[in-house]
Amino acid sequence: MSRLIRSRLQRWINRRIPRSDVQLLTQRNLFILPTTAGVMFGMLLLIMLITGINYQNSLIYLVTFLLGAVFVGAMHQTHRNLSGLELTLVLAGEGFAGDDILFRLRATAGKDEAIALILSADDFSVRLGHVPSGQSMDVNVPVPSAFRGYLQPDRIRIETRFPFGLLKAWSWMRPVSAGVVFPRPIVAPDVISTLVNGEEAASSCSVQGNDHAELRPWRDGDMSQRVMWKRYARSGQMVVAQWEADKGSPQWLDFNAFPGTDHELRFSYLSWLVIERGKSGARFGLNLPGQVIEPDSGQAHATRCLRSLAMWGEEKPRGALAEPHGTRRNVDSTKAAAKAGAGL
Amino acid sequence: MTFWRRTASEPDKQADSLPSLALLWLIASFALLLTPQLDRLPIWLIVVCISLASWRWLAQQGHVRLPGRWLRTGIMLGLVAVYLIRVQGSFTVDTAASFFVLAVGLKWLETRTVRDFYVLFYILVYLATVNFLFHQEIHWALMNIGAIALLFIGLQVLNAPELPGGMKAGWRRLGIMLLKVLPMVVLLFVFFPRMAPLWSVPLVSGEARTGISETMRPGDISSLAQSSERAFRVTFGGAMPDYRDRYWRGLILDTLDDGTWRQSGYESGYERGYEPDRAPGRVDVDGGVGELAPREYDVLMEPTDQRWAFALKGSEAASSNVIEESDDVFRFRRPADSAVRYRLAREDTAQRIPPAALKAEDARRYLQLPAAGNPRARDLAEELRRKSDDMGVVRALLTRFREQPYYYTLRPPKMPDNGIDSLLFDEKRGFCAHYAGATTFVLRSAGIPARIVVGYQGGESGAGGEYLIVRQYDAHAWVEAWIEGQGWIRIDPTAAIAPDRIESGLRDAVADEGSFLENNWMSAQRYGDVAIIQWASLQLDRVNYQWQRWIVGYQGQSQLNLMSRLSGGFGMRELGYLTAGIIGVGLLIAGLISALQARGGVRRDGHGKVLEAWHNVCGRAGVPVRSGETPAALAARLAVAEPVTADCARLFAQMINSHYYRPQSARDDNDDLKRLRRLLATMKRQLRRAGKIRTIMFWPAMLRPAMLRPKPHSGKHRD
């Protein structure tokens, strides 16, 4: 029964607060209720009134009415704290599954200043102090993630209890834009890419005689193929060669390199590999079913690869009013459009 | 500025998060709330409260630690034990209030979390309420309300530790809020129906009150003469009576027993007119507020914890909360444990019915004397009796007092055995109570029914001469004797001995002795000759009198009087409806205001407004903005439609874009805004020249129809 009520309530709220990256808080979408402290305060007022009646004490009546009126005034003030405030999702963050993804919100106060705001998503809450009227302030709200893919926070709650904590006014923001959650990196087993680029397989680091090798001590996570085994046999030191040749001969990270493994696990392996390659500055390409990213190096490339790992096979979530603005990609294209417009 | 935490953090974590400033306000409020109680609370309790609060503060500062659970329990049990020993089983409202204070004090050690803070807030508010039971003067009321205001400041700090704008903003916010709700409070105060008490709550405080008591030993009243506390205040509808006629009769003492005068018939605990069944048992403190008729007078009496009311001779009750008793004295139905206002009317002397003969049982009562003692006084009575009739005896006695060297003094000698004899024949020094007792004794010995009347005589004018203040040092005792054909007549031996006392008051009567309020250094009346002190004291009293009369004393009767003056047929039920109506209308108005403000609040920041204006301009130029269209797209369309504006539009769109998507830090909003406005103006000019729009109208933002529709996405972009 309570579940039914809750789901009804949920639907009602969702109807009232459509998904959007910009949320202007007005009477339509603001909720206000007394807090526990407020309910207790009401009971206190009742006791005071009874005391006043029983002792026929005018001053107790007076103070009771005064406090009651202050409560009403506080209702007004609490409501005004949020009313007119505009919440904008500035940046939907990226991160690895299991981490908290930061969503950057910008709160712009309306005519009245907004005081003691608390933003929360799931069980995280962030205290956003005080936004003077007409100004704005950015805040990062962490949203916990579990799986790879798009992360669209169901609701981000904004709440205030100022001035007296007797009442709470709150609203939700239901962003359209989704954050991107990369697969959680898991150390990949040594594999051989099935995709061979010319004569050079990724594994065939037949490197003897190559003078351009940079040698460095082995560290955790280095692929065994790259250990100078001969050198090891001689000196007992694990040394890894970083071949100049690497940069010229891209390695392919391949989805199909892990036969028999669960898909999600493969993404995790690939994620780890991408990070590793990104760190070492190696050139690499990514081969996913239906999607190939040409070899390249650098941080931007790694991020791009991670994104396609995150998004592969995932449907981009859309809100009821599908207005896909606010994501980075859209920002970029908007800028591009603006630039294009300027170029006309 | 921002930090994050798990909401479900353990409560221990929050212990440190109570802002020191909030706690400080709470402690300040506690100190303020204790002040009115200082005279009632035992010293040890005050010391305990101060040390517990200081402990909490030092702990907050990190100097000491708050006690653990066991120590805390120990302290609590210990203090409660001390309290119980001190109280020794006498449970009155007074001791209950002390216990409440102790509980508040103990709570300081437990204030660790936000929830504890709120608990402390509630009990401090209630402590203010309890204070109102004991003190209702305006300065105490202001102090209590001030303490509550401090609590609300504390709450603000608790809820926003960085309190924007600092304390000043906090006070301003609270002040504005109070101003806004004040009309509502006033309406509720006036119209909320004053119901009868729901159940019986006697407010008998354990403290001894200054005032006359129901028995009189010679010397009782002279100790009262050292107090300048107010007894009551009187407003007359007509002219004030002369000083010498201001005899305020309180109670009648008719039985002499072992040197003590007392009331007969009251010893058994039976009191006439007392209605213990009449639930609930509280004195009716309100005597109504109608216009005073010329013969009427209003008495506002300080609490006495007794049932008697003070009245001029020959008065009748004009308000329902006093009842007249057989001896021409007035009583309340319940002991006056709060200030009571009642109304009396002086009878028309011309219409006074000649008194009938004294009933036999009354005659017996007023002739009662102890079997033995004071033989010389009895001899004197017999001697006077032989010479003349009743009236002659009275005259002779008064002549004796006037002509022989009797002294009126606040420092009478001790007269332990046969006190009346030694007063009349040896010492000849005494206070009003001595002489009244002796006179009654002599008259009764001479066979004339006589009784002692205790009350007050005199009273000084309050500021502006609007009312009379009668103080404890005006306490007086005199005699009434039954003279056949005339009824009870007043005989005041003090008037014969010290006419000054009756004509102008105690100060003048004992001026030579210098004993006026000699033990009372704090009293303003002691310095009656210093004009400024006297003036200040009277002004304060005037303010308090009006406060007491109109605010504190505003109870059922006044309310009904007031309502009946407004329009006919205002009863309790109508008041109830009216109150509900006021609350409803108040909430409605508040709702409307907030709705209007919210509508106003939709107004955007500067950029939003400029964008809105641009959209309007585009609309008038024939390129209405489409839902969700980006500024760039609109600019492009505008450029196609109106090539003259192309550059401006593009630049405008670009700037808008960069405003919304540039990092916040890199902005110079004001400059941006100026340029945007200039661009907008240019576009309008260009369009006007092109003849596209004729008049540029600046609608006030509020009236613009577009604003009335919620447009959550206007100004935002879509590809």
Coordinates of C-alpha atoms in Angstrom, one line a residue, chain B residues 66-559:
Chain B
L66 CA 32.0 17.5 28.8
P67 CA 31.3 14.9 31.4
G68 CA 30.8 11.3 30.3
R69 CA 27.5 9.5 30.8
W70 CA 28.3 8.3 34.3
L71 CA 29.6 11.6 35.6
R72 CA 26.6 13.3 34.1
T73 CA 24.2 11.0 35.7
G74 CA 26.0 11.4 39.0
I75 CA 25.8 15.2 38.8
M76 CA 22.2 15.0 37.9
L77 CA 21.3 12.7 40.8
G78 CA 23.3 14.8 43.2
L79 CA 21.7 18.0 42.3
V80 CA 18.2 16.6 42.3
A81 CA 18.9 15.2 45.7
V82 CA 20.1 18.6 46.9
Y83 CA 17.0 20.1 45.5
L84 CA 14.7 17.6 47.2
I85 CA 16.4 18.1 50.5
R86 CA 16.0 21.9 50.2
V87 CA 12.4 21.8 49.1
Q88 CA 11.4 19.3 51.8
G89 CA 8.2 18.1 50.2
S90 CA 6.6 21.5 49.8
F91 CA 5.5 21.5 46.2
T92 CA 4.1 24.7 44.9
V93 CA 4.3 26.4 41.6
D94 CA 7.3 28.2 42.9
T95 CA 9.3 25.0 43.7
A96 CA 8.2 23.5 40.4
A97 CA 9.6 26.6 38.7
S98 CA 12.9 26.1 40.6
F99 CA 13.0 22.5 39.5
F100 CA 12.4 23.6 35.9
V101 CA 15.4 25.9 36.2
L102 CA 17.5 23.1 37.6
A103 CA 16.5 20.9 34.6
V104 CA 17.5 23.6 32.2
G105 CA 20.8 23.9 33.9
L106 CA 21.4 20.2 33.7
K107 CA 20.6 20.1 30.1
W108 CA 23.6 22.2 29.3
L109 CA 25.9 19.3 29.9
E110 CA 24.0 17.2 27.4
T111 CA 23.9 19.7 24.6
R112 CA 26.0 18.0 22.0
T113 CA 23.9 17.6 18.9
V114 CA 21.7 19.8 16.9
R115 CA 18.7 18.0 18.4
D116 CA 19.9 18.8 21.9
F117 CA 20.2 22.4 20.8
Y118 CA 16.5 22.4 19.8
V119 CA 15.5 20.8 23.1
L120 CA 17.3 23.5 24.9
F121 CA 15.6 26.1 22.7
Y122 CA 12.2 24.8 23.6
I123 CA 12.8 24.7 27.3
L124 CA 14.2 28.1 27.3
V125 CA 11.2 29.4 25.5
Y126 CA 9.1 27.7 28.1
L127 CA 11.2 29.2 30.9
A128 CA 10.3 32.6 29.5
T129 CA 6.7 31.6 29.7
V130 CA 7.1 30.5 33.3
N131 CA 8.8 33.9 34.0
F132 CA 5.6 35.6 32.9
L133 CA 3.7 33.8 35.7
F134 CA 5.8 35.6 38.3
H135 CA 6.6 39.0 36.8
Q136 CA 4.4 40.9 34.5
E137 CA 5.9 44.4 34.6
I138 CA 6.8 45.9 31.3
H139 CA 10.6 45.7 31.8
W140 CA 10.5 42.1 32.7
A141 CA 8.2 41.4 29.8
L142 CA 10.6 43.1 27.4
M143 CA 13.5 41.2 28.9
N144 CA 11.7 37.9 28.4
I145 CA 10.9 38.7 24.8
G146 CA 14.4 39.9 24.3
A147 CA 15.7 36.6 25.5
I148 CA 13.4 34.8 23.1
A149 CA 14.8 37.0 20.3
L150 CA 18.3 36.0 21.3
L151 CA 17.2 32.3 20.9
F152 CA 16.0 33.0 17.4
I153 CA 19.3 34.6 16.6
G154 CA 21.0 31.5 17.9
L155 CA 18.9 29.4 15.7
Q156 CA 19.8 31.5 12.7
V157 CA 23.5 30.9 13.4
L158 CA 22.9 27.2 13.9
N159 CA 21.2 26.9 10.5
A160 CA 23.7 29.1 8.7
P161 CA 27.0 29.1 10.6
E162 CA 28.5 31.7 8.2
L163 CA 25.4 33.8 8.7
P164 CA 25.5 36.2 5.7
G165 CA 25.8 39.8 6.6
G166 CA 26.7 38.9 10.2
M167 CA 24.8 39.5 13.3
K168 CA 23.4 42.7 12.1
A169 CA 21.7 41.1 9.2
G170 CA 20.3 38.4 11.5
W171 CA 18.8 41.0 13.8
R172 CA 17.4 42.9 10.9
R173 CA 15.9 39.8 9.4
L174 CA 14.2 39.0 12.7
G175 CA 13.1 42.6 13.2
I176 CA 11.5 42.8 9.8
M177 CA 9.8 39.5 10.3
L178 CA 8.4 40.7 13.6
L179 CA 7.2 44.0 12.1
K180 CA 5.5 42.1 9.3
V181 CA 3.6 39.8 11.6
L182 CA 2.8 42.4 14.3
P183 CA -0.7 43.3 13.0
M184 CA -1.6 39.6 13.1
V185 CA -0.3 39.3 16.6
V186 CA -2.3 42.4 17.7
L187 CA -5.5 41.1 16.1
L188 CA -5.1 37.7 17.7
F189 CA -4.3 39.2 21.1
V190 CA -7.4 41.4 20.9
F191 CA -9.8 38.8 19.5
F192 CA -8.7 35.4 20.6
P193 CA -11.4 34.3 23.0
R194 CA -10.2 34.3 26.6
M195 CA -11.5 31.0 27.8
A196 CA -12.0 29.9 31.4
P197 CA -9.2 27.8 32.7
L198 CA -9.4 24.3 31.5
W199 CA -8.5 22.8 34.8
S200 CA -7.6 24.1 38.2
V201 CA -4.1 25.4 38.6
P202 CA -3.5 27.2 41.8
L203 CA -0.7 29.6 41.6
V204 CA 0.2 29.7 45.2
S205 CA 3.8 30.6 45.5
G206 CA 5.8 29.6 48.5
E207 CA 7.3 33.0 48.9
A208 CA 6.0 35.3 51.6
R209 CA 4.4 38.4 50.2
T210 CA 4.8 41.8 51.7
G211 CA 1.5 43.1 52.8
I212 CA -1.0 43.1 55.7
S213 CA -1.8 39.8 57.2
E214 CA -4.9 38.4 58.7
T215 CA -3.7 38.7 62.3
M216 CA -2.3 41.8 63.9
R217 CA 0.2 42.0 66.7
P218 CA 1.2 45.4 67.7
G219 CA 4.3 46.1 65.7
D220 CA 3.3 44.2 62.6
I221 CA 2.4 47.2 60.7
S222 CA 5.4 49.2 61.7
S223 CA 7.6 46.6 60.0
L224 CA 5.4 47.0 56.9
A225 CA 6.1 50.7 57.0
Q226 CA 9.7 50.0 56.0
S227 CA 8.5 48.7 52.6
S228 CA 7.8 51.0 49.7
E229 CA 6.4 48.2 47.5
R230 CA 3.2 49.0 45.8
A231 CA 0.0 47.7 47.3
F232 CA -2.5 48.9 44.7
R233 CA -3.3 51.8 42.4
V234 CA -6.6 53.5 42.0
T235 CA -8.1 55.5 39.2
F236 CA -11.2 57.6 40.0
G237 CA -14.0 58.3 37.7
G238 CA -14.6 61.6 39.4
A239 CA -12.4 63.7 41.7
M240 CA -10.0 62.0 44.1
P241 CA -11.1 62.2 47.7
D242 CA -9.0 64.3 50.0
Y243 CA -5.9 62.8 51.5
R244 CA -7.5 62.5 55.0
D245 CA -10.5 60.6 53.5
R246 CA -8.4 58.0 51.8
Y247 CA -9.1 55.2 54.2
W248 CA -8.8 51.9 52.3
R249 CA -10.6 49.2 54.3
G250 CA -9.2 45.8 54.0
L251 CA -10.2 43.5 56.7
I252 CA -11.8 43.6 60.1
L253 CA -10.2 42.2 63.3
D254 CA -12.6 41.6 66.0
T255 CA -11.1 39.1 68.4
L256 CA -8.4 39.8 70.9
D257 CA -6.6 36.8 72.0
D258 CA -3.3 36.7 73.9
G259 CA -2.3 40.1 72.6
T260 CA -3.1 39.3 69.0
W261 CA -6.0 40.6 67.1
R262 CA -7.6 38.3 64.6
Q263 CA -10.7 37.7 62.6
S264 CA -13.4 35.6 64.2
G265 CA -15.1 33.0 62.1
Y266 CA -12.1 32.6 59.9
E267 CA -10.1 30.3 62.2
S268 CA -11.9 27.2 61.3
G269 CA -10.9 27.6 57.7
Y270 CA -14.4 28.3 56.7
E271 CA -14.6 31.5 54.6
R272 CA -17.8 33.0 53.6
G273 CA -18.3 33.3 49.9
Y274 CA -15.5 30.9 49.2
E275 CA -16.6 28.5 46.5
P276 CA -14.2 25.6 46.3
D277 CA -16.4 23.7 43.9
R278 CA -16.5 26.5 41.4
A279 CA -14.1 25.1 38.9
P280 CA -11.5 26.1 38.1
G281 CA -10.0 27.9 41.0
R282 CA -8.4 31.1 39.9
V283 CA -9.1 34.6 40.9
D284 CA -10.8 36.6 38.2
V285 CA -8.2 39.2 37.5
D286 CA -10.2 41.3 35.1
G287 CA -12.7 43.9 36.2
G288 CA -13.7 45.1 32.8
V289 CA -12.8 48.2 30.8
G290 CA -15.9 50.3 30.5
E291 CA -15.9 54.1 31.0
L292 CA -15.6 55.0 34.7
A293 CA -18.7 56.6 36.0
P294 CA -18.1 59.7 38.3
R295 CA -18.6 57.7 41.4
E296 CA -16.7 54.6 40.3
Y297 CA -13.1 53.8 40.8
D298 CA -10.8 51.1 39.5
V299 CA -8.4 49.4 41.8
L300 CA -5.5 47.5 40.4
M301 CA -4.2 45.4 43.2
E302 CA -0.8 43.7 43.4
P303 CA -1.0 40.0 44.3
T304 CA -1.5 39.4 48.0
D305 CA -2.3 35.6 48.0
Q306 CA -5.3 36.7 50.1
R307 CA -8.9 37.1 49.3
W308 CA -9.5 40.6 50.6
A309 CA -10.0 43.6 48.4
F310 CA -9.5 47.2 49.5
A311 CA -12.3 49.7 49.4
L312 CA -13.3 53.1 50.6
K313 CA -16.0 53.1 53.2
G314 CA -19.5 53.1 51.7
S315 CA -18.7 51.4 48.4
E316 CA -20.5 48.8 46.4
A317 CA -19.2 46.3 44.0
A318 CA -19.3 47.5 40.3
S319 CA -17.4 44.5 38.8
S320 CA -18.4 40.9 39.2
N321 CA -15.0 39.7 40.5
V322 CA -15.5 41.3 44.0
I323 CA -18.3 40.5 46.4
E324 CA -19.4 42.5 49.3
E325 CA -19.5 40.9 52.7
S326 CA -21.5 41.6 55.8
D327 CA -19.0 43.9 57.5
D328 CA -18.9 46.2 54.5
V329 CA -15.7 44.6 53.3
F330 CA -15.0 43.1 50.0
R331 CA -13.6 39.7 49.0
F332 CA -12.5 37.9 45.9
R333 CA -13.7 34.5 45.3
R334 CA -10.2 33.2 45.2
P335 CA -6.9 34.3 46.7
A336 CA -5.4 37.1 44.6
D337 CA -2.3 35.3 43.3
S338 CA -1.8 37.7 40.4
A339 CA -2.5 41.4 40.0
V340 CA -6.3 41.9 40.1
R341 CA -8.3 44.8 38.8
Y342 CA -11.7 45.4 40.2
R343 CA -14.2 48.2 40.2
L344 CA -16.2 49.7 43.0
A345 CA -18.6 52.6 43.3
R346 CA -19.0 55.0 46.1
E347 CA -22.5 55.0 47.4
D348 CA -24.4 58.2 47.5
T349 CA -24.1 59.4 51.1
A350 CA -27.5 61.2 50.9
Q351 CA -29.3 57.9 50.1
R352 CA -27.7 56.0 52.9
I353 CA -30.2 54.0 54.9
P354 CA -30.0 54.7 58.6
P355 CA -28.5 51.6 60.2
A356 CA -30.7 49.3 62.1
A357 CA -29.7 48.1 65.5
L358 CA -26.8 45.8 65.9
K359 CA -27.7 42.2 66.1
A360 CA -27.2 40.5 69.4
E361 CA -24.6 38.0 68.1
D362 CA -22.7 40.8 66.4
A363 CA -22.8 42.9 69.6
R364 CA -21.4 39.9 71.4
R365 CA -18.7 39.6 68.8
Y366 CA -17.6 43.2 69.0
L367 CA -17.6 43.3 72.7
Q368 CA -15.4 40.3 73.1
L369 CA -12.4 40.8 75.5
P370 CA -10.0 38.4 77.2
A371 CA -11.1 37.6 80.7
A372 CA -8.1 39.2 82.4
G373 CA -5.2 41.6 81.7
N374 CA -4.6 45.3 81.2
P375 CA -6.4 46.3 84.4
R376 CA -5.5 50.0 84.2
A377 CA -7.1 50.3 80.8
R378 CA -10.2 48.7 82.1
D379 CA -10.3 51.1 85.0
L380 CA -9.9 54.0 82.5
A381 CA -12.8 52.7 80.5
E382 CA -15.0 52.4 83.6
E383 CA -14.0 56.0 84.6
L384 CA -14.9 57.4 81.2
R385 CA -18.1 55.4 81.1
R386 CA -19.3 56.8 84.4
K387 CA -18.9 60.4 83.1
S388 CA -20.8 60.2 79.8
D389 CA -22.6 58.3 77.0
D390 CA -21.0 56.4 74.1
M391 CA -20.1 59.4 72.1
G392 CA -18.7 61.1 75.1
V393 CA -16.4 58.1 75.8
V394 CA -15.1 58.3 72.3
R395 CA -14.5 62.0 72.5
A396 CA -12.8 61.8 75.9
L397 CA -10.5 59.1 74.7
L398 CA -9.5 61.0 71.6
T399 CA -9.0 64.1 73.7
R400 CA -6.7 62.2 76.0
F401 CA -4.6 61.1 73.0
R402 CA -4.5 64.6 71.6
E403 CA -3.6 66.4 74.9
Q404 CA -1.3 64.0 76.7
P405 CA 2.2 63.5 75.3
Y406 CA 1.6 60.4 73.1
Y407 CA 4.0 59.9 70.3
Y408 CA 3.7 58.4 67.0
T409 CA 6.9 56.4 66.2
L410 CA 8.2 53.8 63.9
R411 CA 10.6 52.7 66.8
P412 CA 8.2 51.8 69.5
P413 CA 9.6 50.2 72.7
K414 CA 8.9 46.6 73.5
M415 CA 5.8 46.2 75.7
P416 CA 5.6 42.5 76.5
D417 CA 3.2 42.3 79.4
N418 CA -0.1 44.1 79.5
G419 CA 1.0 45.9 76.4
I420 CA -2.1 48.2 76.3
D421 CA -1.6 49.3 79.9
S422 CA 2.1 50.2 79.3
L423 CA 1.3 52.0 76.0
L424 CA -1.5 54.1 77.5
F425 CA 0.1 54.9 80.8
D426 CA 3.8 54.4 80.8
E427 CA 5.5 54.5 77.4
K428 CA 3.0 56.5 75.4
R429 CA 5.0 55.7 72.3
G430 CA 3.5 53.6 69.6
F431 CA 2.5 53.0 66.0
C432 CA -1.0 53.0 64.6
A433 CA -1.6 49.4 65.4
H434 CA -0.8 50.0 69.0
Y435 CA -3.2 52.8 69.4
A436 CA -5.9 51.1 67.4
G437 CA -5.6 48.1 69.6
A438 CA -5.7 50.1 72.8
T439 CA -8.6 52.2 71.6
T440 CA -10.7 49.2 70.8
F441 CA -9.8 47.6 74.1
V442 CA -10.9 50.7 76.0
L443 CA -14.1 51.1 74.0
R444 CA -15.1 47.5 74.5
S445 CA -14.3 47.7 78.2
A446 CA -16.7 50.6 78.3
G447 CA -19.4 48.5 76.6
I448 CA -19.2 50.1 73.2
P449 CA -19.0 47.6 70.3
A450 CA -15.8 48.3 68.5
R451 CA -13.5 46.7 65.9
I452 CA -10.1 47.2 64.3
V453 CA -10.0 47.9 60.6
V454 CA -6.8 47.1 58.8
G455 CA -6.0 48.5 55.4
Y456 CA -4.2 51.5 54.0
Q457 CA -4.5 55.2 54.5
G458 CA -3.4 57.8 52.0
G459 CA -1.7 57.3 48.7
E460 CA 0.3 59.6 46.5
S461 CA -0.6 60.8 43.0
G462 CA 1.0 59.0 40.1
A463 CA 2.6 60.9 37.3
G464 CA 0.2 63.3 35.7
G465 CA -2.1 63.0 38.7
E466 CA -4.2 60.4 36.8
Y467 CA -4.2 57.8 39.5
L468 CA -3.3 57.1 43.1
I469 CA -0.4 54.9 44.2
V470 CA -0.9 53.2 47.6
R471 CA 2.3 51.7 49.0
Q472 CA 2.9 49.3 51.8
Y473 CA 4.1 52.0 54.1
D474 CA 0.6 53.5 53.8
A475 CA -0.6 50.4 55.8
H476 CA -2.7 51.6 58.6
A477 CA -5.0 50.3 61.4
W478 CA -7.9 52.3 62.9
V479 CA -11.0 51.7 64.8
E480 CA -14.7 51.6 64.1
A481 CA -17.2 51.9 66.9
W482 CA -20.9 51.2 66.9
I483 CA -22.8 54.3 68.1
E484 CA -26.5 53.9 68.5
G485 CA -28.3 55.8 65.8
Q486 CA -25.2 56.5 63.8
G487 CA -24.0 53.1 63.0
W488 CA -20.4 52.3 62.6
I489 CA -18.2 55.4 62.8
R490 CA -14.6 55.7 62.2
I491 CA -12.3 56.6 65.1
D492 CA -8.6 57.1 64.3
P493 CA -6.5 57.6 67.3
T494 CA -3.5 58.2 65.0
A495 CA -5.3 61.3 63.6
A496 CA -5.4 62.6 67.2
I497 CA -1.8 61.9 68.0
A498 CA -0.1 62.6 64.6
P499 CA -2.4 64.5 62.3
D500 CA 0.4 64.7 59.7
R501 CA 0.1 61.0 59.1
I502 CA -3.5 61.4 58.1
E503 CA -3.1 64.7 56.3
S504 CA 0.0 64.1 54.2
G505 CA 1.4 60.6 55.0
L506 CA 4.0 58.7 56.9
R507 CA 6.9 60.6 55.5
D508 CA 5.9 63.8 57.1
A509 CA 4.7 62.1 60.2
V510 CA 8.1 60.6 61.1
A511 CA 10.2 63.4 59.5
D512 CA 11.7 64.4 62.8
E513 CA 12.5 60.9 63.7
G514 CA 14.2 60.3 60.4
S515 CA 13.0 56.7 60.4
F516 CA 11.1 56.8 57.1
L517 CA 12.2 53.7 55.0
E518 CA 15.4 53.8 57.1
N519 CA 16.3 50.2 56.2
N520 CA 15.3 50.5 52.6
W521 CA 18.2 52.0 50.7
M522 CA 17.1 50.9 47.3
S523 CA 13.7 52.5 47.4
A524 CA 13.1 55.5 45.2
Q525 CA 10.5 56.7 47.6
R526 CA 13.2 57.1 50.3
Y527 CA 14.7 59.9 48.2
G528 CA 11.3 61.5 47.7
D529 CA 12.9 64.9 48.1
V530 CA 15.2 64.4 45.1
A531 CA 13.0 65.5 42.3
I532 CA 14.6 63.6 39.4
I533 CA 14.5 60.3 41.2
Q534 CA 10.9 60.9 42.2
W535 CA 10.0 61.9 38.6
A536 CA 11.7 58.9 37.0
S537 CA 10.1 56.5 39.5
L538 CA 6.7 57.9 38.9
Q539 CA 7.1 57.9 35.1
L540 CA 8.1 54.2 35.2
D541 CA 5.1 53.5 37.4
R542 CA 2.8 55.3 34.9
V543 CA 4.1 53.2 32.0
N544 CA 3.7 50.0 34.1
Y545 CA 0.3 51.0 35.2
Q546 CA -1.0 51.4 31.7
W547 CA 0.8 48.2 30.7
Q548 CA -0.8 46.3 33.6
R549 CA -4.2 47.8 32.9
W550 CA -4.5 47.3 29.2
I551 CA -2.2 44.5 28.3
V552 CA -1.6 42.3 31.3
G553 CA -5.1 42.8 32.6
Y554 CA -6.7 42.2 29.3
Q555 CA -8.8 39.1 30.1
G556 CA -12.3 37.9 29.5
Q557 CA -14.3 40.7 31.0
S558 CA -12.3 43.5 29.2
Q559 CA -12.6 41.6 26.0

